[in-house]
């Protein structure tokens, strides 16, 4: 005789807080987001109870939880304390007096704030090495052994400043424009970042067509 599947109790959620579209974070806050990536990523899609979050760490093969519910509550407390998640309402189990708190992200999108005087990524040793590698690939694909790598770096740096400005502009609009905010909310953060990369390249070239001419001159044999 087959076992009857237990019917999941009906619940109803009540909300009192809606995440902001955007929130800028410090380096330390971004590090905490990375430490609790599983939770932060899951909360982009929906509000969750502590039990829901606990279920994120359930190993189906081992049929056990990776962490205790007590540990999950500690995680929630820490994330609330640093302002990354908020209590967003509560869940009622119908036919009972059971009430569970719901949690959400403080904002749908998190971006690291730029500290005054801080160097851009392309000005550091890793960034310069990256641009150098990019220049080597460009020169090889275009079969140009006389490629001016120094001039390429300077031009790339100017282009990157414009491109990064476009990203900041669209991020700013996400906090004011409901349509952009809704679009970004529906997407995984990886897709949001990819969208911003392609968008910033397209808009930079459209607003500054002379960049294409300058890049073409560098590749002339």
CSV table of N, CA, C and O in Angstrom, one decimal, residues 38-149:
chain,number,residue,atom,x,y,z
A,38,UNK,N,24.1,32.6,-0.7
A,38,UNK,CA,22.9,31.7,-1.0
A,38,UNK,C,21.7,32.4,-0.5
A,38,UNK,O,20.6,32.4,-1.1
A,39,UNK,N,21.7,33.0,0.7
A,39,UNK,CA,20.6,33.6,1.3
A,39,UNK,C,20.2,34.9,0.5
A,39,UNK,O,19.0,35.1,0.2
A,40,UNK,N,21.2,35.7,0.3
A,40,UNK,CA,21.0,37.0,-0.4
A,40,UNK,C,20.4,36.8,-1.8
A,40,UNK,O,19.5,37.5,-2.3
A,41,UNK,N,20.9,35.7,-2.5
A,41,UNK,CA,20.4,35.4,-3.9
A,41,UNK,C,19.0,35.0,-3.8
A,41,UNK,O,18.1,35.4,-4.6
A,42,UNK,N,18.7,34.1,-2.9
A,42,UNK,CA,17.3,33.5,-2.7
A,42,UNK,C,16.3,34.6,-2.4
A,42,UNK,O,15.2,34.6,-2.9
A,43,UNK,N,16.7,35.6,-1.6
A,43,UNK,CA,15.8,36.7,-1.2
A,43,UNK,C,15.5,37.7,-2.3
A,43,UNK,O,14.6,38.5,-2.1
A,44,UNK,N,16.3,37.6,-3.4
A,44,UNK,CA,16.0,38.5,-4.5
A,44,UNK,C,14.7,38.1,-5.2
A,44,UNK,O,14.0,38.8,-5.9
A,45,UNK,N,14.4,36.8,-5.1
A,45,UNK,CA,13.2,36.2,-5.8
A,45,UNK,C,11.9,36.3,-5.0
A,45,UNK,O,10.8,36.4,-5.5
A,46,UNK,N,12.0,36.2,-3.6
A,46,UNK,CA,10.8,36.2,-2.8
A,46,UNK,C,11.2,36.5,-1.3
A,46,UNK,O,12.3,36.3,-0.9
A,47,UNK,N,10.2,36.9,-0.6
A,47,UNK,CA,10.3,37.0,0.9
A,47,UNK,C,10.3,35.6,1.5
A,47,UNK,O,9.6,34.7,1.0
A,48,UNK,N,11.1,35.4,2.6
A,48,UNK,CA,11.2,34.0,3.1
A,48,UNK,C,11.2,34.1,4.6
A,48,UNK,O,11.5,35.1,5.3
A,49,UNK,N,10.7,33.0,5.2
A,49,UNK,CA,10.8,32.8,6.7
A,49,UNK,C,12.1,32.2,7.0
A,49,UNK,O,12.8,31.7,6.2
A,50,UNK,N,12.4,32.1,8.3
A,50,UNK,CA,13.6,31.5,8.8
A,50,UNK,C,13.6,30.0,8.3
A,50,UNK,O,14.6,29.4,8.0
A,51,UNK,N,12.4,29.4,8.4
A,51,UNK,CA,12.3,28.0,8.0
A,51,UNK,C,12.6,27.8,6.5
A,51,UNK,O,13.3,26.8,6.1
A,52,UNK,N,12.1,28.8,5.6
A,52,UNK,CA,12.4,28.7,4.2
A,52,UNK,C,13.9,28.8,4.0
A,52,UNK,O,14.5,28.1,3.1
A,53,UNK,N,14.6,29.7,4.7
A,53,UNK,CA,16.0,29.9,4.6
A,53,UNK,C,16.8,28.7,5.0
A,53,UNK,O,17.7,28.3,4.4
A,54,UNK,N,16.3,28.1,6.1
A,54,UNK,CA,16.9,26.8,6.6
A,54,UNK,C,16.8,25.8,5.5
A,54,UNK,O,17.8,25.0,5.3
A,55,UNK,N,15.7,25.7,4.7
A,55,UNK,CA,15.6,24.7,3.7
A,55,UNK,C,16.6,24.9,2.5
A,55,UNK,O,16.8,24.0,1.8
A,56,UNK,N,17.1,26.1,2.4
A,56,UNK,CA,18.1,26.3,1.4
A,56,UNK,C,19.4,25.5,1.6
A,56,UNK,O,20.1,25.2,0.6
A,57,UNK,N,19.6,25.1,2.8
A,57,UNK,CA,20.8,24.3,3.2
A,57,UNK,C,20.5,22.8,3.4
A,57,UNK,O,21.2,22.1,4.1
A,58,UNK,N,19.3,22.4,2.8
A,58,UNK,CA,19.0,21.0,3.0
A,58,UNK,C,19.7,20.2,1.9
A,58,UNK,O,19.6,20.5,0.7
A,59,UNK,N,20.4,19.1,2.3
A,59,UNK,CA,21.1,18.2,1.3
A,59,UNK,C,20.2,17.0,1.0
A,59,UNK,O,20.0,16.2,1.9
A,60,UNK,N,19.7,16.9,-0.2
A,60,UNK,CA,18.7,15.9,-0.5
A,60,UNK,C,19.4,14.5,-0.5
A,60,UNK,O,18.8,13.5,-0.1
A,61,UNK,N,20.6,14.5,-0.9
A,61,UNK,CA,21.4,13.2,-1.0
A,61,UNK,C,21.6,12.6,0.4
A,61,UNK,O,21.4,11.5,0.7
A,62,UNK,N,22.1,13.5,1.3
A,62,UNK,CA,22.3,13.1,2.7
A,62,UNK,C,21.1,13.1,3.6
A,62,UNK,O,21.1,12.6,4.7
A,63,UNK,N,20.0,13.8,3.1
A,63,UNK,CA,18.8,13.9,3.8
A,63,UNK,C,19.0,14.5,5.1
A,63,UNK,O,18.5,14.1,6.2
A,64,UNK,N,19.8,15.6,5.1
A,64,UNK,CA,20.0,16.4,6.4
A,64,UNK,C,20.3,17.8,6.0
A,64,UNK,O,20.7,18.2,4.9
A,65,UNK,N,20.2,18.7,7.1
A,65,UNK,CA,20.5,20.1,6.9
A,65,UNK,C,21.9,20.4,7.2
A,65,UNK,O,22.6,19.7,8.1
A,66,UNK,N,22.5,21.3,6.4
A,66,UNK,CA,23.9,21.7,6.6
A,66,UNK,C,24.1,22.5,7.9
A,66,UNK,O,25.2,22.5,8.4
A,67,UNK,N,23.0,23.2,8.3
A,67,UNK,CA,23.1,24.0,9.5
A,67,UNK,C,21.8,23.8,10.3
A,67,UNK,O,20.8,23.5,9.8
A,68,UNK,N,21.9,24.1,11.6
A,68,UNK,CA,20.8,24.0,12.4
A,68,UNK,C,19.9,25.3,12.3
A,68,UNK,O,20.4,26.3,11.8
A,69,UNK,N,18.7,25.2,12.6
A,69,UNK,CA,17.8,26.4,12.6
A,69,UNK,C,18.3,27.5,13.5
A,69,UNK,O,18.1,28.7,13.2
A,70,UNK,N,19.0,27.1,14.6
A,70,UNK,CA,19.5,28.1,15.5
A,70,UNK,C,20.6,28.9,14.8
A,70,UNK,O,20.7,30.2,14.9
A,71,UNK,N,21.4,28.3,13.9
A,71,UNK,CA,22.5,29.0,13.2
A,71,UNK,C,21.8,29.9,12.2
A,71,UNK,O,22.3,31.0,12.0
A,72,UNK,N,20.8,29.5,11.5
A,72,UNK,CA,20.1,30.3,10.6
A,72,UNK,C,19.6,31.6,11.2
A,72,UNK,O,19.7,32.7,10.6
A,73,UNK,N,19.0,31.5,12.4
A,73,UNK,CA,18.6,32.7,13.1
A,73,UNK,C,19.7,33.6,13.4
A,73,UNK,O,19.6,34.9,13.4
A,74,UNK,N,20.9,33.1,13.7
A,74,UNK,CA,22.1,33.9,13.9
A,74,UNK,C,22.5,34.6,12.6
A,74,UNK,O,22.8,35.8,12.7
A,75,UNK,N,22.4,33.9,11.5
A,75,UNK,CA,22.7,34.5,10.2
A,75,UNK,C,21.7,35.7,10.0
A,75,UNK,O,22.1,36.8,9.5
A,76,UNK,N,20.4,35.4,10.2
A,76,UNK,CA,19.4,36.5,10.0
A,76,UNK,C,19.7,37.7,10.9
A,76,UNK,O,19.6,38.8,10.4
A,77,UNK,N,20.0,37.4,12.1
A,77,UNK,CA,20.3,38.5,13.0
A,77,UNK,C,21.5,39.4,12.5
A,77,UNK,O,21.4,40.6,12.6
A,78,UNK,N,22.5,38.7,12.1
A,78,UNK,CA,23.7,39.4,11.6
A,78,UNK,C,23.3,40.3,10.3
A,78,UNK,O,23.7,41.4,10.2
A,79,UNK,N,22.6,39.7,9.4
A,79,UNK,CA,22.2,40.4,8.2
A,79,UNK,C,21.3,41.5,8.4
A,79,UNK,O,21.4,42.6,7.7
A,80,UNK,N,20.4,41.4,9.4
A,80,UNK,CA,19.6,42.5,9.8
A,80,UNK,C,20.4,43.6,10.5
A,80,UNK,O,20.2,44.8,10.2
A,81,UNK,N,21.4,43.2,11.3
A,81,UNK,CA,22.2,44.2,12.0
A,81,UNK,C,23.0,45.1,11.0
A,81,UNK,O,23.1,46.3,11.3
A,82,UNK,N,23.5,44.5,10.0
A,82,UNK,CA,24.3,45.3,9.0
A,82,UNK,C,23.4,45.9,7.9
A,82,UNK,O,23.9,46.6,7.0
A,83,UNK,N,22.1,45.8,8.0
A,83,UNK,CA,21.2,46.4,7.1
A,83,UNK,C,21.0,45.8,5.8
A,83,UNK,O,20.6,46.5,4.8
A,84,UNK,N,21.3,44.5,5.6
A,84,UNK,CA,21.2,43.9,4.3
A,84,UNK,C,19.9,43.3,4.1
A,84,UNK,O,19.4,43.1,3.0
A,85,UNK,N,19.2,42.8,5.2
A,85,UNK,CA,17.9,42.3,5.1
A,85,UNK,C,16.9,43.0,6.1
A,85,UNK,O,17.4,43.6,7.0
A,86,UNK,N,15.6,42.9,5.8
A,86,UNK,CA,14.6,43.6,6.6
A,86,UNK,C,13.5,42.6,6.9
A,86,UNK,O,13.2,41.7,6.1
A,87,UNK,N,12.9,42.8,8.1
A,87,UNK,CA,11.6,42.1,8.3
A,87,UNK,C,10.6,42.7,7.5
A,87,UNK,O,10.3,43.9,7.5
A,88,UNK,N,9.9,41.9,6.6
A,88,UNK,CA,9.0,42.4,5.6
A,88,UNK,C,7.5,42.1,5.9
A,88,UNK,O,6.7,42.5,5.1
A,89,UNK,N,7.3,41.3,6.9
A,89,UNK,CA,5.9,41.0,7.2
A,89,UNK,C,5.8,39.7,8.0
A,89,UNK,O,6.7,39.4,8.7
A,90,UNK,N,4.7,39.0,7.8
A,90,UNK,CA,4.6,37.7,8.5
A,90,UNK,C,3.7,36.7,7.7
A,90,UNK,O,3.0,37.1,6.8
A,91,UNK,N,3.9,35.5,8.0
A,91,UNK,CA,3.1,34.4,7.4
A,91,UNK,C,2.2,33.7,8.4
A,91,UNK,O,2.7,33.3,9.5
A,92,UNK,N,0.9,33.6,8.0
A,92,UNK,CA,0.0,32.9,8.9
A,92,UNK,C,-0.4,31.5,8.3
A,92,UNK,O,-0.6,31.4,7.1
A,93,UNK,N,-0.3,30.5,9.1
A,93,UNK,CA,-0.8,29.2,8.7
A,93,UNK,C,-2.3,29.1,9.0
A,93,UNK,O,-2.7,29.2,10.1
A,94,UNK,N,-3.1,28.9,7.9
A,94,UNK,CA,-4.5,28.9,8.1
A,94,UNK,C,-5.0,27.8,9.0
A,94,UNK,O,-4.5,26.7,9.0
A,95,UNK,N,-5.9,28.1,9.9
A,95,UNK,CA,-6.5,27.2,10.8
A,95,UNK,C,-5.7,27.0,12.1
A,95,UNK,O,-6.0,26.2,12.9
A,96,UNK,N,-4.6,27.8,12.2
A,96,UNK,CA,-3.8,27.8,13.4
A,96,UNK,C,-3.5,29.2,13.8
A,96,UNK,O,-3.9,30.2,13.2
A,97,UNK,N,-2.8,29.3,15.0
A,97,UNK,CA,-2.4,30.6,15.4
A,97,UNK,C,-0.9,30.8,15.1
A,97,UNK,O,-0.3,31.7,15.7
A,98,UNK,N,-0.3,29.9,14.3
A,98,UNK,CA,1.1,30.0,14.0
A,98,UNK,C,1.4,31.2,13.1
A,98,UNK,O,0.8,31.4,12.0
A,99,UNK,N,2.3,32.0,13.5
A,99,UNK,CA,2.7,33.2,12.8
A,99,UNK,C,4.3,33.2,12.7
A,99,UNK,O,5.0,33.0,13.7
A,100,UNK,N,4.8,33.4,11.4
A,100,UNK,CA,6.2,33.4,11.2
A,100,UNK,C,6.6,34.7,10.5
A,100,UNK,O,5.9,35.2,9.6
A,101,UNK,N,7.7,35.2,11.0
A,101,UNK,CA,8.3,36.5,10.4
A,101,UNK,C,8.8,36.2,9.0
A,101,UNK,O,9.3,35.1,8.7
A,102,UNK,N,8.5,37.2,8.1
A,102,UNK,CA,9.0,37.1,6.7
A,102,UNK,C,10.2,38.1,6.6
A,102,UNK,O,10.2,39.2,7.2
A,103,UNK,N,11.2,37.7,5.8
A,103,UNK,CA,12.4,38.6,5.6
A,103,UNK,C,12.6,38.8,4.1
A,103,UNK,O,12.2,38.0,3.3
A,104,UNK,N,13.1,40.0,3.8
A,104,UNK,CA,13.5,40.4,2.4
A,104,UNK,C,14.8,41.1,2.4
A,104,UNK,O,15.3,41.5,3.4
A,105,UNK,N,15.3,41.3,1.2
A,105,UNK,CA,16.5,42.1,1.1
A,105,UNK,C,16.2,43.6,1.4
A,105,UNK,O,15.0,44.0,1.1
A,106,UNK,N,17.1,44.4,1.8
A,106,UNK,CA,16.9,45.8,2.0
A,106,UNK,C,16.7,46.5,0.7
A,106,UNK,O,16.0,47.5,0.6
A,107,UNK,N,17.3,45.9,-0.4
A,107,UNK,CA,17.1,46.5,-1.7
A,107,UNK,C,17.3,45.3,-2.7
A,107,UNK,O,17.9,44.3,-2.5
A,108,UNK,N,16.7,45.5,-3.9
A,108,UNK,CA,16.8,44.5,-4.9
A,108,UNK,C,18.2,44.4,-5.5
A,108,UNK,O,18.6,43.3,-5.9
A,109,UNK,N,18.8,45.6,-5.6
A,109,UNK,CA,20.2,45.6,-6.2
A,109,UNK,C,21.1,46.2,-5.2
A,109,UNK,O,20.8,47.3,-4.5
A,110,UNK,N,22.3,45.6,-5.0
A,110,UNK,CA,23.4,46.2,-4.2
A,110,UNK,C,24.6,46.5,-5.1
A,110,UNK,O,24.9,45.7,-6.0
A,111,UNK,N,25.1,47.7,-4.9
A,111,UNK,CA,26.3,48.1,-5.6
A,111,UNK,C,27.3,48.7,-4.6
A,111,UNK,O,26.9,49.4,-3.7
A,112,UNK,N,28.6,48.4,-4.9
A,112,UNK,CA,29.6,48.9,-4.0
A,112,UNK,C,29.8,50.4,-4.3
A,112,UNK,O,30.0,50.9,-5.4
A,113,UNK,N,29.8,51.2,-3.2
A,113,UNK,CA,30.0,52.7,-3.4
A,113,UNK,C,31.5,52.9,-3.6
A,113,UNK,O,32.4,52.3,-3.1
A,114,UNK,N,31.7,54.0,-4.4
A,114,UNK,CA,33.1,54.3,-4.7
A,114,UNK,C,33.6,55.4,-3.7
A,114,UNK,O,33.0,56.4,-3.5
A,115,UNK,N,34.7,55.0,-3.0
A,115,UNK,CA,35.2,55.9,-2.0
A,115,UNK,C,36.0,57.0,-2.7
A,115,UNK,O,36.7,56.8,-3.7
A,116,UNK,N,35.9,58.2,-2.1
A,116,UNK,CA,36.6,59.4,-2.7
A,116,UNK,C,38.1,59.1,-2.7
A,116,UNK,O,38.7,58.7,-1.7
A,117,UNK,N,38.7,59.4,-3.8
A,117,UNK,CA,40.1,59.2,-4.0
A,117,UNK,C,40.6,57.8,-4.3
A,117,UNK,O,41.8,57.6,-4.5
A,118,UNK,N,39.6,56.9,-4.3
A,118,UNK,CA,39.9,55.5,-4.6
A,118,UNK,C,40.3,55.3,-6.1
A,118,UNK,O,39.6,55.9,-7.0
A,119,UNK,N,41.3,54.5,-6.3
A,119,UNK,CA,41.7,54.2,-7.7
A,119,UNK,C,40.7,53.3,-8.4
A,119,UNK,O,40.1,52.5,-7.8
A,120,UNK,N,40.5,53.6,-9.7
A,120,UNK,CA,39.6,52.7,-10.5
A,120,UNK,C,40.4,51.4,-10.8
A,120,UNK,O,41.6,51.4,-10.7
A,121,UNK,N,39.6,50.3,-11.1
A,121,UNK,CA,40.2,49.0,-11.2
A,121,UNK,C,41.3,49.0,-12.3
A,121,UNK,O,42.3,48.3,-12.1
A,122,UNK,N,41.2,49.8,-13.4
A,122,UNK,CA,42.1,49.7,-14.5
A,122,UNK,C,43.4,50.5,-14.2
A,122,UNK,O,44.4,50.4,-14.9
A,123,UNK,N,43.5,51.2,-13.0
A,123,UNK,CA,44.7,51.9,-12.6
A,123,UNK,C,45.6,51.1,-11.7
A,123,UNK,O,46.8,51.4,-11.6
A,124,UNK,N,45.1,50.0,-11.2
A,124,UNK,CA,45.9,49.1,-10.4
A,124,UNK,C,46.7,48.2,-11.2
A,124,UNK,O,46.6,48.1,-12.5
A,125,UNK,N,47.6,47.4,-10.6
A,125,UNK,CA,48.5,46.5,-11.4
A,125,UNK,C,47.7,45.4,-12.1
A,125,UNK,O,48.0,45.1,-13.2
A,126,UNK,N,46.7,44.9,-11.4
A,126,UNK,CA,45.9,43.8,-12.1
A,126,UNK,C,45.1,44.4,-13.3
A,126,UNK,O,45.0,43.7,-14.3
A,127,UNK,N,44.6,45.6,-13.1
A,127,UNK,CA,43.9,46.3,-14.2
A,127,UNK,C,44.8,46.6,-15.4
A,127,UNK,O,44.4,46.3,-16.5
A,128,UNK,N,46.0,47.0,-15.1
A,128,UNK,CA,46.9,47.3,-16.2
A,128,UNK,C,47.3,46.0,-16.9
A,128,UNK,O,47.4,46.0,-18.2
A,129,UNK,N,47.5,45.0,-16.2
A,129,UNK,CA,47.8,43.7,-16.8
A,129,UNK,C,46.7,43.2,-17.6
A,129,UNK,O,46.9,42.6,-18.7
A,130,UNK,N,45.4,43.4,-17.2
A,130,UNK,CA,44.2,43.0,-17.9
A,130,UNK,C,44.2,43.7,-19.2
A,130,UNK,O,43.9,43.1,-20.3
A,131,UNK,N,44.4,45.1,-19.2
A,131,UNK,CA,44.3,45.9,-20.5
A,131,UNK,C,45.4,45.5,-21.4
A,131,UNK,O,45.3,45.4,-22.6
A,132,UNK,N,46.6,45.2,-20.8
A,132,UNK,CA,47.7,44.7,-21.6
A,132,UNK,C,47.4,43.4,-22.4
A,132,UNK,O,47.6,43.2,-23.5
A,133,UNK,N,46.8,42.5,-21.6
A,133,UNK,CA,46.3,41.2,-22.2
A,133,UNK,C,45.3,41.4,-23.3
A,133,UNK,O,45.3,40.8,-24.3
A,134,UNK,N,44.4,42.3,-23.0
A,134,UNK,CA,43.4,42.7,-24.0
A,134,UNK,C,44.0,43.2,-25.3
A,134,UNK,O,43.7,42.8,-26.4
A,135,UNK,N,45.0,44.1,-25.1
A,135,UNK,CA,45.7,44.7,-26.3
A,135,UNK,C,46.5,43.6,-27.1
A,135,UNK,O,46.5,43.7,-28.3
A,136,UNK,N,47.1,42.6,-26.4
A,136,UNK,CA,47.8,41.6,-27.1
A,136,UNK,C,46.8,40.8,-27.9
A,136,UNK,O,47.1,40.4,-29.1
A,137,UNK,N,45.6,40.4,-27.4
A,137,UNK,CA,44.6,39.7,-28.1
A,137,UNK,C,44.2,40.5,-29.3
A,137,UNK,O,44.0,39.9,-30.4
A,138,UNK,N,43.9,41.8,-29.1
A,138,UNK,CA,43.5,42.6,-30.3
A,138,UNK,C,44.5,42.6,-31.4
A,138,UNK,O,44.2,42.4,-32.6
A,139,UNK,N,45.8,42.8,-31.0
A,139,UNK,CA,46.9,42.9,-32.0
A,139,UNK,C,47.1,41.6,-32.7
A,139,UNK,O,47.4,41.6,-33.9
A,140,UNK,N,46.9,40.5,-32.0
A,140,UNK,CA,47.1,39.2,-32.6
A,140,UNK,C,45.9,38.9,-33.6
A,140,UNK,O,46.2,38.4,-34.7
A,141,UNK,N,44.7,39.2,-33.2
A,141,UNK,CA,43.6,38.9,-34.0
A,141,UNK,C,43.6,39.8,-35.3
A,141,UNK,O,43.1,39.3,-36.3
A,142,UNK,N,44.1,41.0,-35.1
A,142,UNK,CA,44.1,41.9,-36.3
A,142,UNK,C,45.5,41.8,-37.0
A,142,UNK,O,45.7,42.6,-37.9
A,143,UNK,N,46.3,40.9,-36.5
A,143,UNK,CA,47.7,40.7,-37.1
A,143,UNK,C,48.4,42.0,-37.3
A,143,UNK,O,48.9,42.3,-38.4
A,144,UNK,N,48.5,42.7,-36.2
A,144,UNK,CA,49.2,44.0,-36.2
A,144,UNK,C,50.4,43.9,-35.2
A,144,UNK,O,50.2,44.2,-34.0
A,145,UNK,N,51.6,43.6,-35.6
A,145,UNK,CA,52.7,43.5,-34.7
A,145,UNK,C,53.2,44.8,-34.2
A,145,UNK,O,53.9,44.9,-33.2
A,146,UNK,N,52.8,45.9,-34.8
A,146,UNK,CA,53.3,47.3,-34.4
A,146,UNK,C,52.3,47.9,-33.5
A,146,UNK,O,52.3,49.2,-33.4
A,147,UNK,N,51.4,47.2,-32.9
A,147,UNK,CA,50.3,47.7,-32.1
A,147,UNK,C,50.9,48.5,-30.9
A,147,UNK,O,51.8,48.1,-30.2
A,148,UNK,N,50.4,49.8,-30.7
A,148,UNK,CA,50.9,50.7,-29.7
A,148,UNK,C,50.1,50.4,-28.4
A,148,UNK,O,49.0,50.9,-28.2
A,149,UNK,N,50.7,49.6,-27.5
A,149,UNK,CA,50.0,49.1,-26.3
A,149,UNK,C,49.8,50.3,-25.3
A,149,UNK,O,48.8,50.4,-24.6
